[in-house]
Amino acid sequence: MSDEEEDYMSSKFLEQAASFENQTKQETYSERRKRQLREQREKGLIKPRHVLEKEEREKGLKTAVDTSNKGMQMLMKMGFKQGTALGKKGTEGIVEPIKVDMRNSREGLGMSKKREREEEEEFEKKKLHMDPDEFRAAMAQRAKENQYQRYVVAAVSICQKFDEEAGVGSNILWVLGPEKEDTEDGNNEGKEEEKEDEEEQKEDKPEYPPEQVEELKSLPLEEKIERLTSYLREKYFYCFWCKAKYADKEDLDENCPGLSEDDH
């Protein structure tokens, strides 16, 4: 056999045939849905608004001041060079600006650390008089409650996003989300704008009976998650555990593994 002739017994032709078959094969509906669900899972959860705000704030704080800044232009006119420290010698002062530590509380400095220290001391005292099995069970229960609380916050965020996109002005399930804490200090203008926005939202949104809100907030975490996930499934065909939105109820029932986290 000459070098110019192709070897028909090699695996080259089988690989080409398999590649051609994959290209010409049509994707079924189930395969297409599985692929779409897989892509949606890779995207992950929708980030809450406060997380996006925090990321943008940190991104802005990490950005160095460039020559277009008026303050930097004034410093450079006085002899300052980028990358050097402040001061006459340019070696004694600080090179980077003082980092901002955001606080979302009106408590005095050190109060949060004091509370954490007291809780840790109390927990250590209980641990000394606790059976090892009871201690492991308590730690597991604490981790479970923290996980459920994160589920509730994420589900409320998704619920609010879908409701706003659908034009729903208010939903009592939104009260299950984290309450906004007052900032310690900051821009008065920003505070006034926030107050105006809150007043406008209060005017637009109906007030729910306090006893109904209190009853909803007092539910166990498992029931809160169940109510939120059921609402998302029935209203928007969205499975919180799949992290995917389905076309309709039939599509949801056919491709979603089940109602609970264990089913997934």
Tab-separated table of C-alpha atoms in Angstrom:
chain	number	residue	atom	x	y	z
A	1	MET	CA	0.000	0.000	0.000
A	2	SER	CA	1.449	3.394	-0.982
A	3	ASP	CA	1.662	6.362	1.365
A	4	GLU	CA	-0.896	8.297	-0.733
A	5	GLU	CA	-3.611	5.664	-0.230
A	6	GLU	CA	-5.712	5.952	2.940
A	7	ASP	CA	-5.960	3.098	5.413
A	8	TYR	CA	-9.661	2.142	5.513
A	9	MET	CA	-9.025	-0.148	8.515
A	10	SER	CA	-7.924	2.731	10.782
A	11	SER	CA	-10.199	4.383	13.384
A	12	LYS	CA	-10.116	7.677	11.484
A	13	PHE	CA	-13.243	6.872	9.462
A	14	LEU	CA	-15.143	5.711	12.573
A	15	GLU	CA	-14.340	8.966	14.364
A	16	GLN	CA	-15.482	10.987	11.362
A	17	ALA	CA	-18.704	8.992	11.170
A	18	ALA	CA	-19.417	9.503	14.869
A	19	SER	CA	-18.708	13.235	14.564
A	20	PHE	CA	-21.038	13.516	11.557
A	21	GLU	CA	-23.780	11.634	13.420
A	22	ASN	CA	-23.534	13.986	16.412
A	23	GLN	CA	-23.777	17.017	14.142
A	24	THR	CA	-26.815	15.776	12.263
A	25	LYS	CA	-28.658	14.348	15.282
A	26	GLN	CA	-31.560	16.556	16.362
A	27	GLU	CA	-31.817	17.491	20.037
A	28	THR	CA	-34.996	16.193	21.661
A	29	TYR	CA	-37.177	18.347	23.909
A	30	SER	CA	-36.026	16.559	27.078
A	31	GLU	CA	-32.366	16.906	26.109
A	32	ARG	CA	-32.870	20.587	25.317
A	33	ARG	CA	-34.594	21.184	28.671
A	34	LYS	CA	-31.826	19.345	30.551
A	35	ARG	CA	-29.215	21.441	28.780
A	36	GLN	CA	-31.089	24.653	29.596
A	37	LEU	CA	-31.454	23.630	33.244
A	38	ARG	CA	-27.768	22.804	33.415
A	39	GLU	CA	-26.874	26.227	32.029
A	40	GLN	CA	-29.197	27.927	34.520
A	41	ARG	CA	-27.665	25.996	37.419
A	42	GLU	CA	-24.216	27.156	36.337
A	43	LYS	CA	-25.376	30.745	36.560
A	44	GLY	CA	-26.334	30.157	40.203
A	45	LEU	CA	-28.698	32.086	42.427
A	46	ILE	CA	-29.828	35.619	41.698
A	47	LYS	CA	-27.764	37.848	43.955
A	48	PRO	CA	-29.752	39.996	46.409
A	49	ARG	CA	-29.705	43.736	45.960
A	50	HIS	CA	-27.583	44.448	49.064
A	51	VAL	CA	-24.939	41.971	47.836
A	52	LEU	CA	-24.744	43.715	44.448
A	53	GLU	CA	-24.481	47.103	46.179
A	54	LYS	CA	-21.670	45.796	48.402
A	55	GLU	CA	-19.755	44.412	45.410
A	56	GLU	CA	-20.057	47.699	43.511
A	57	ARG	CA	-18.960	49.658	46.595
A	58	GLU	CA	-15.910	47.437	47.129
A	59	LYS	CA	-15.068	47.686	43.436
A	60	GLY	CA	-15.161	51.487	43.641
A	61	LEU	CA	-13.036	51.575	46.804
A	62	LYS	CA	-10.408	49.347	45.202
A	63	THR	CA	-10.116	51.618	42.153
A	64	ALA	CA	-7.108	53.915	42.447
A	65	VAL	CA	-7.527	57.677	42.046
A	66	ASP	CA	-6.283	58.712	38.597
A	67	THR	CA	-5.105	62.031	37.172
A	68	SER	CA	-8.612	63.015	36.090
A	69	ASN	CA	-9.523	63.542	39.759
A	70	LYS	CA	-9.481	67.230	40.821
A	71	GLY	CA	-7.852	66.462	44.161
A	72	MET	CA	-5.093	64.458	42.477
A	73	GLN	CA	-4.477	67.307	40.019
A	74	MET	CA	-4.072	69.766	42.911
A	75	LEU	CA	-1.623	67.437	44.699
A	76	MET	CA	0.425	66.960	41.538
A	77	LYS	CA	0.665	70.745	41.060
A	78	MET	CA	2.146	70.934	44.574
A	79	GLY	CA	4.825	68.375	43.667
A	80	PHE	CA	3.141	65.104	44.584
A	81	LYS	CA	3.986	62.077	42.432
A	82	GLN	CA	1.763	59.047	42.059
A	83	GLY	CA	3.055	56.030	43.971
A	84	THR	CA	4.922	58.066	46.579
A	85	ALA	CA	3.898	58.728	50.180
A	86	LEU	CA	2.448	61.960	51.510
A	87	GLY	CA	4.713	64.519	53.206
A	88	LYS	CA	7.759	66.610	52.319
A	89	LYS	CA	10.147	63.692	51.970
A	90	GLY	CA	7.672	61.409	50.233
A	91	THR	CA	8.681	58.433	52.361
A	92	GLU	CA	7.174	59.011	55.810
A	93	GLY	CA	3.491	59.343	55.061
A	94	ILE	CA	0.930	56.777	53.874
A	95	VAL	CA	0.944	55.583	50.272
A	96	GLU	CA	-2.620	54.233	50.100
A	97	PRO	CA	-5.731	56.030	51.415
A	98	ILE	CA	-7.268	54.853	54.690
A	99	LYS	CA	-9.587	51.951	53.951
A	100	VAL	CA	-13.299	52.416	54.599
A	101	ASP	CA	-14.948	49.980	57.006
A	102	MET	CA	-18.709	50.100	56.412
A	103	ARG	CA	-20.953	49.576	59.445
A	104	ASN	CA	-24.685	48.883	59.138
A	105	SER	CA	-25.540	49.576	62.751
A	106	ARG	CA	-26.044	52.534	65.069
A	107	GLU	CA	-24.350	50.742	67.952
A	108	GLY	CA	-21.220	52.183	69.519
A	109	LEU	CA	-17.792	50.956	68.503
A	110	GLY	CA	-16.990	47.641	70.150
A	111	MET	CA	-20.591	46.697	71.007
A	112	SER	CA	-20.840	44.001	68.329
A	113	LYS	CA	-17.539	42.460	69.419
A	114	LYS	CA	-18.647	42.574	73.044
A	115	ARG	CA	-21.895	40.793	72.219
A	116	GLU	CA	-20.067	38.151	70.188
A	117	ARG	CA	-17.616	37.638	73.041
A	118	GLU	CA	-20.426	37.244	75.581
A	119	GLU	CA	-22.271	34.767	73.359
A	120	GLU	CA	-19.062	32.804	72.826
A	121	GLU	CA	-18.383	32.711	76.587
A	122	GLU	CA	-21.927	31.560	77.309
A	123	PHE	CA	-21.651	28.859	74.663
A	124	GLU	CA	-18.310	27.698	76.098
A	125	LYS	CA	-19.882	27.419	79.561
A	126	LYS	CA	-22.718	25.296	78.187
A	127	LYS	CA	-20.250	23.170	76.265
A	128	LEU	CA	-18.404	22.234	79.469
A	129	HIS	CA	-21.582	20.758	80.979
A	130	MET	CA	-22.870	19.222	77.748
A	131	ASP	CA	-22.694	15.618	76.683
A	132	PRO	CA	-20.551	15.111	73.506
A	133	ASP	CA	-23.538	13.736	71.601
A	134	GLU	CA	-25.702	16.669	72.703
A	135	PHE	CA	-22.941	19.084	71.715
A	136	ARG	CA	-22.696	17.606	68.211
A	137	ALA	CA	-26.482	17.704	67.874
A	138	ALA	CA	-26.558	21.354	68.999
A	139	MET	CA	-23.837	22.302	66.516
A	140	ALA	CA	-25.649	20.484	63.713
A	141	GLN	CA	-28.925	22.230	64.612
A	142	ARG	CA	-27.213	25.624	64.627
A	143	ALA	CA	-25.676	24.996	61.201
A	144	LYS	CA	-29.043	23.812	59.882
A	145	GLU	CA	-30.830	26.944	61.137
A	146	ASN	CA	-28.186	29.201	59.575
A	147	GLN	CA	-28.567	27.377	56.255
A	148	TYR	CA	-32.368	27.661	56.377
A	149	GLN	CA	-32.102	31.370	57.146
A	150	ARG	CA	-29.947	31.860	54.037
A	151	TYR	CA	-32.527	29.916	52.010
A	152	VAL	CA	-35.306	32.245	53.246
A	153	VAL	CA	-33.344	35.389	52.333
A	154	ALA	CA	-32.535	34.045	48.854
A	155	ALA	CA	-36.129	32.905	48.224
A	156	VAL	CA	-37.554	36.298	49.279
A	157	SER	CA	-35.119	38.055	46.945
A	158	ILE	CA	-36.165	35.872	43.990
A	159	CYS	CA	-39.847	36.251	44.879
A	160	GLN	CA	-39.552	40.039	45.016
A	161	LYS	CA	-37.670	40.133	41.697
A	162	PHE	CA	-40.310	38.070	39.865
A	163	ASP	CA	-43.160	40.059	41.455
A	164	GLU	CA	-41.648	43.387	40.409
A	165	GLU	CA	-41.115	42.119	36.859
A	166	ALA	CA	-44.759	40.976	36.778
A	167	GLY	CA	-45.986	44.346	38.047
A	168	VAL	CA	-46.981	43.069	41.500
A	169	GLY	CA	-46.735	46.051	43.832
A	170	SER	CA	-46.859	44.207	47.131
A	171	ASN	CA	-46.663	40.722	48.571
A	172	ILE	CA	-46.929	39.782	52.240
A	173	LEU	CA	-44.166	37.201	51.740
A	174	TRP	CA	-41.700	40.072	51.294
A	175	VAL	CA	-41.851	40.726	55.065
A	176	LEU	CA	-39.868	37.507	55.568
A	177	GLY	CA	-36.774	39.183	54.127
A	178	PRO	CA	-34.076	40.836	56.282
A	179	GLU	CA	-35.036	44.146	57.799
A	180	LYS	CA	-33.013	47.179	56.749
A	181	GLU	CA	-30.758	48.487	59.482
A	182	ASP	CA	-30.126	52.181	60.001
A	183	THR	CA	-26.650	53.332	58.990
A	184	GLU	CA	-24.483	54.998	61.603
A	185	ASP	CA	-23.380	58.055	59.630
A	186	GLY	CA	-23.287	58.986	56.008
A	187	ASN	CA	-24.525	61.312	53.365
A	188	ASN	CA	-27.560	63.260	54.595
A	189	GLU	CA	-28.735	63.732	51.049
A	190	GLY	CA	-28.640	59.989	50.496
A	191	LYS	CA	-30.611	59.447	53.710
A	192	GLU	CA	-33.256	61.935	52.628
A	193	GLU	CA	-33.600	60.202	49.260
A	194	GLU	CA	-33.950	56.827	50.994
A	195	LYS	CA	-36.633	58.251	53.296
A	196	GLU	CA	-38.523	59.677	50.309
A	197	ASP	CA	-38.323	56.322	48.503
A	198	GLU	CA	-39.574	54.496	51.595
A	199	GLU	CA	-42.471	56.951	51.992
A	200	GLU	CA	-43.434	56.510	48.327
A	201	GLN	CA	-43.280	52.737	48.689
A	202	LYS	CA	-45.456	52.877	51.808
A	203	GLU	CA	-48.045	54.944	49.931
A	204	ASP	CA	-48.072	52.516	47.001
A	205	LYS	CA	-48.053	49.316	49.038
A	206	PRO	CA	-51.052	48.245	51.115
A	207	GLU	CA	-50.520	47.708	54.819
A	208	TYR	CA	-51.158	44.172	56.030
A	209	PRO	CA	-52.778	43.467	59.415
A	210	PRO	CA	-50.040	43.410	62.096
A	211	GLU	CA	-51.295	40.125	63.536
A	212	GLN	CA	-51.084	38.506	60.090
A	213	VAL	CA	-47.515	39.758	59.585
A	214	GLU	CA	-46.502	38.659	63.074
A	215	GLU	CA	-48.013	35.229	62.528
A	216	LEU	CA	-46.067	34.844	59.276
A	217	LYS	CA	-42.792	35.936	60.870
A	218	SER	CA	-43.261	33.579	63.824
A	219	LEU	CA	-43.462	30.496	61.600
A	220	PRO	CA	-40.595	27.972	61.800
A	221	LEU	CA	-37.919	28.356	59.151
A	222	GLU	CA	-39.012	25.141	57.401
A	223	GLU	CA	-42.571	26.464	56.950
A	224	LYS	CA	-41.291	29.826	55.706
A	225	ILE	CA	-39.227	28.082	53.038
A	226	GLU	CA	-42.168	25.876	52.101
A	227	ARG	CA	-44.480	28.865	51.619
A	228	LEU	CA	-41.938	30.769	49.536
A	229	THR	CA	-41.000	27.823	47.316
A	230	SER	CA	-44.667	26.864	46.821
A	231	TYR	CA	-45.509	30.429	45.767
A	232	LEU	CA	-42.652	30.491	43.252
A	233	ARG	CA	-43.701	27.130	41.808
A	234	GLU	CA	-47.413	27.964	41.508
A	235	LYS	CA	-47.083	31.580	40.371
A	236	TYR	CA	-43.958	31.564	38.164
A	237	PHE	CA	-43.178	27.836	37.581
A	238	TYR	CA	-39.821	28.437	39.267
A	239	CYS	CA	-38.133	25.700	41.304
A	240	PHE	CA	-35.982	27.142	44.069
A	241	TRP	CA	-34.007	23.904	44.417
A	242	CYS	CA	-33.425	23.479	40.654
A	243	LYS	CA	-32.627	27.211	40.408
A	244	ALA	CA	-34.529	27.222	37.127
A	245	LYS	CA	-37.715	28.667	35.667
A	246	TYR	CA	-39.834	26.279	33.604
A	247	ALA	CA	-42.053	27.024	30.640
A	248	ASP	CA	-45.325	25.902	32.257
A	249	LYS	CA	-46.751	23.575	34.919
A	250	GLU	CA	-46.472	20.529	32.684
A	251	ASP	CA	-42.817	21.260	32.034
A	252	LEU	CA	-42.256	21.797	35.771
A	253	ASP	CA	-43.944	18.516	36.781
A	254	GLU	CA	-42.124	16.536	34.107
A	255	ASN	CA	-38.553	17.784	34.614
A	256	CYS	CA	-38.381	18.885	38.265
A	257	PRO	CA	-37.327	16.030	40.613
A	258	GLY	CA	-39.672	17.069	43.430
A	259	LEU	CA	-40.886	19.647	45.941
A	260	SER	CA	-38.209	19.391	48.637
A	261	GLU	CA	-34.460	19.830	48.831
A	262	ASP	CA	-34.004	16.099	49.531
A	263	ASP	CA	-35.650	15.280	46.181
A	264	HIS	CA	-32.875	17.188	44.441
